[in-house]
Coordinates of C-alpha atoms in Angstrom, one line a residue:
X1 CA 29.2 -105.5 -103.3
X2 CA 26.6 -104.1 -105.8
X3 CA 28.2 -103.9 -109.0
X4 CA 26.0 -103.3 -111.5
X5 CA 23.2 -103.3 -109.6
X6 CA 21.7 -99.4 -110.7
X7 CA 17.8 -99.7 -110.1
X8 CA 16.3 -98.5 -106.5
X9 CA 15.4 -101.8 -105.4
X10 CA 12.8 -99.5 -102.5
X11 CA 13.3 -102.1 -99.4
X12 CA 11.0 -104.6 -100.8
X13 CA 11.3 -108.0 -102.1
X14 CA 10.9 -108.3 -106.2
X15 CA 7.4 -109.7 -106.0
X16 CA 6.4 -106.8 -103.5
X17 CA 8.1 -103.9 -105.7
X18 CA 6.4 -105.1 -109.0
X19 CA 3.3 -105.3 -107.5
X20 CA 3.7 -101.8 -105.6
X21 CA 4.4 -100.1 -109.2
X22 CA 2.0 -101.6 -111.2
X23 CA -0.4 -100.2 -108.5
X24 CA 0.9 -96.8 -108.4
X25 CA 1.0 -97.0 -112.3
X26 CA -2.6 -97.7 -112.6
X27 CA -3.1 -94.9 -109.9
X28 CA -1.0 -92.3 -112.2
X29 CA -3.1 -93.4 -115.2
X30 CA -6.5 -93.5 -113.9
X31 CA -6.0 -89.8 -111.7
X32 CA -3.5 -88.6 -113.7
X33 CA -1.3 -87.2 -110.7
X34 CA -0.4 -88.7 -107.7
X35 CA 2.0 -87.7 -104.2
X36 CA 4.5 -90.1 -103.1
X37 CA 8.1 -90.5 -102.1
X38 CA 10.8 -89.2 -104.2
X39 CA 12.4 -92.2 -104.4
X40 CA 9.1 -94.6 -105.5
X41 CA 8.3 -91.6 -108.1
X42 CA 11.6 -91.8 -109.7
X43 CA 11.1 -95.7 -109.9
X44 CA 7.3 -95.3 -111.2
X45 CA 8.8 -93.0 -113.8
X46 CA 10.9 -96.1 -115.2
X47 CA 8.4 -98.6 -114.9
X48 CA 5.4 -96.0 -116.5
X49 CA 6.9 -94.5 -119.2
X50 CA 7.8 -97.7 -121.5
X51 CA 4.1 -98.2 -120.9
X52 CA 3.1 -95.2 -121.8
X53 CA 5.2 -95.6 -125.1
X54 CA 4.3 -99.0 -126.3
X55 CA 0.6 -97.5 -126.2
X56 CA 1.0 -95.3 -129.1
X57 CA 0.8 -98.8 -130.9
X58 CA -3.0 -99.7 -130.5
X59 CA -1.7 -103.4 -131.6
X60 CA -3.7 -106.3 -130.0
X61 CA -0.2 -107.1 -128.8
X62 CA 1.0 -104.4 -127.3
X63 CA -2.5 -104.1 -125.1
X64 CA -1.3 -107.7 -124.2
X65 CA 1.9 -106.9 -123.1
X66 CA 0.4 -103.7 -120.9
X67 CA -1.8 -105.7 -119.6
X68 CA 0.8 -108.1 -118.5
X69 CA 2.1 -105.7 -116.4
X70 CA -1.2 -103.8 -115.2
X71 CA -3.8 -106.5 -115.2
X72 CA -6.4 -103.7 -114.7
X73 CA -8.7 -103.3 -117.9
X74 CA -10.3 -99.9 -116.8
X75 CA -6.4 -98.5 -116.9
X76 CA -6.1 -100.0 -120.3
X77 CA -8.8 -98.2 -121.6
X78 CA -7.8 -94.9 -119.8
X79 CA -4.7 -95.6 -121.4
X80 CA -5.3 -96.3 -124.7
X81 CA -7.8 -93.8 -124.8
X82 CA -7.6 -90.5 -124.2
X83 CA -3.4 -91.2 -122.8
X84 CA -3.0 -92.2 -125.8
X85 CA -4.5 -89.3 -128.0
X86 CA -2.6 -86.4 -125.9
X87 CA 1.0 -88.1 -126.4
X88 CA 0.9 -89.2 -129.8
X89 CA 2.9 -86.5 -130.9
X90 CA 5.0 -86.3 -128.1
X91 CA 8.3 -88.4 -128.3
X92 CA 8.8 -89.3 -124.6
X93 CA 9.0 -87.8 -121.2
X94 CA 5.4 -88.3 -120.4
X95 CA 5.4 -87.3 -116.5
X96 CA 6.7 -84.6 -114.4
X97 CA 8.0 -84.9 -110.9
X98 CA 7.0 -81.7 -108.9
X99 CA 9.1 -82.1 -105.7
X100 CA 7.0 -81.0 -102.3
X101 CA 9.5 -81.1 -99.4
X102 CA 9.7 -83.3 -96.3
X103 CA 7.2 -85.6 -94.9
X104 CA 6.7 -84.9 -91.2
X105 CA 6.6 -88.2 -90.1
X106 CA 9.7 -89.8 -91.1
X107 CA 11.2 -86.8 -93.3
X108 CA 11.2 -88.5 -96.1
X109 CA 11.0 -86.1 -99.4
X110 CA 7.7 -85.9 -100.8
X111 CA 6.6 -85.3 -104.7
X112 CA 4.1 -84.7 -107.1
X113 CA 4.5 -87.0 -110.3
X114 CA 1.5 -86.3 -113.2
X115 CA 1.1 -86.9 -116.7
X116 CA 2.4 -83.7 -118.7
X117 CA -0.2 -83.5 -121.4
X118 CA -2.8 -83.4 -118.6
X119 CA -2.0 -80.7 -115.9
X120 CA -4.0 -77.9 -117.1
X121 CA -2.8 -74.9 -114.6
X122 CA 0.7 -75.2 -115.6
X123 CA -0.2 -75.3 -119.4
X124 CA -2.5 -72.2 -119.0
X125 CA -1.1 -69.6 -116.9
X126 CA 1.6 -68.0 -117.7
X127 CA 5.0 -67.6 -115.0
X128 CA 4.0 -65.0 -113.2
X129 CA 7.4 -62.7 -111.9
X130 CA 9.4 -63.2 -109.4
X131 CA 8.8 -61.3 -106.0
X132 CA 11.6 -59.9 -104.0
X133 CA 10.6 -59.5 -100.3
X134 CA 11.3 -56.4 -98.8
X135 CA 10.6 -55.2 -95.2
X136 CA 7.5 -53.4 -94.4
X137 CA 9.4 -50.5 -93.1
X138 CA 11.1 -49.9 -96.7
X139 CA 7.7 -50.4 -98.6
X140 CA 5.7 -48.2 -95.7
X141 CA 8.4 -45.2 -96.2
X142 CA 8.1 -45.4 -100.6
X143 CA 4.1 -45.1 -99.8
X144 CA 4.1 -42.0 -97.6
X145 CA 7.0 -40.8 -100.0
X146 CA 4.6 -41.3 -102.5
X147 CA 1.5 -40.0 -101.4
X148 CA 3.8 -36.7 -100.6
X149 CA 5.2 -36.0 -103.6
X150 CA 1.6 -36.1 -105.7
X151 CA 0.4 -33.4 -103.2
X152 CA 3.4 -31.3 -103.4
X153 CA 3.2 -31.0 -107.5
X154 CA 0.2 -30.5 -107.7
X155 CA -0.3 -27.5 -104.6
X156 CA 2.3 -25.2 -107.1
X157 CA 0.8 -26.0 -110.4
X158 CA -3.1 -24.6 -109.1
X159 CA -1.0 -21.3 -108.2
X160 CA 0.3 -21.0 -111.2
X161 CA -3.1 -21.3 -113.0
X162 CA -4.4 -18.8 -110.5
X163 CA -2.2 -16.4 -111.7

């Protein structure tokens, strides 16, 4: 039984996952979006975030404690750089999952997980309106209706002015 058991433990041994996830942490950090499996980005989110967090706190402590976890000093400088200036304001939920669909291979689910503050298409455009789809017969039929019904108004109105 697994009682109380509630994190994805990913198939791996303990020393294998921890390793995994402080990899794909420092990935995250130093390219600021990576793809992966649904399942290891919904892990990475709970290992990166707390991280994340205890860097608002440039403390000669808490760079030890990161660094406990990362042991990679060009990720603690990305991190307590310019990660650190974007989300000191905000008060958690520093990466977004952008699911993909299914992996050919195997099936799995694929994703997208980023840093928020750092994806700058989705911050500058806007959501642009939903398109309906239609059939080209319907849409060829309202253009010739169209082009008609100009040329029809406008043949009565120059006989009008003629007389």
């Amino acid at each position: 039984m697994r009682h109380n058991k509630k994190f994805n433990h990913l198939s791996r041994t303990a020393d294998h996952r921890s390793a995994m996830l402080a990899n794909m942490t420092i990935s995250l950090i130093m390219h600021k979006r990576i793809t992966t499996t649904l399942a290891k980005a919904k892990a990475l989110k709970k290992y990166a975030e707390p991280l994340i967090t205890r860097c608002k706190d440039d403390s000669t402590h808490s760079r030890r404690v990161v660094f406990s976890y990362l042991q990679n000093k060009e990720a603690l400088k990305e991190l307590y750089g310019p990660v650190a200036e974007k989300v000191g304001d905000r008060p958690g939920g520093y990466t977004r999952i952008i699911k993909l669909g299914h992996r050919l291979g195997d099936g799995a689910q694929t994703c997208f997980i980023e840093l928020v503050d750092f994806d700058e298409n989705m911050a500058k455009t806007p959501k642009a309106a939903k398109k309906t789809r239609r059939s080209r017969r319907s849409s060829a039929k309202a253009e010739n209706a169209a082009e008609a019904t100009p040329a029809a108004e406008a043949a009565p109105a120059e006989e009008t002015a003629a007389e």
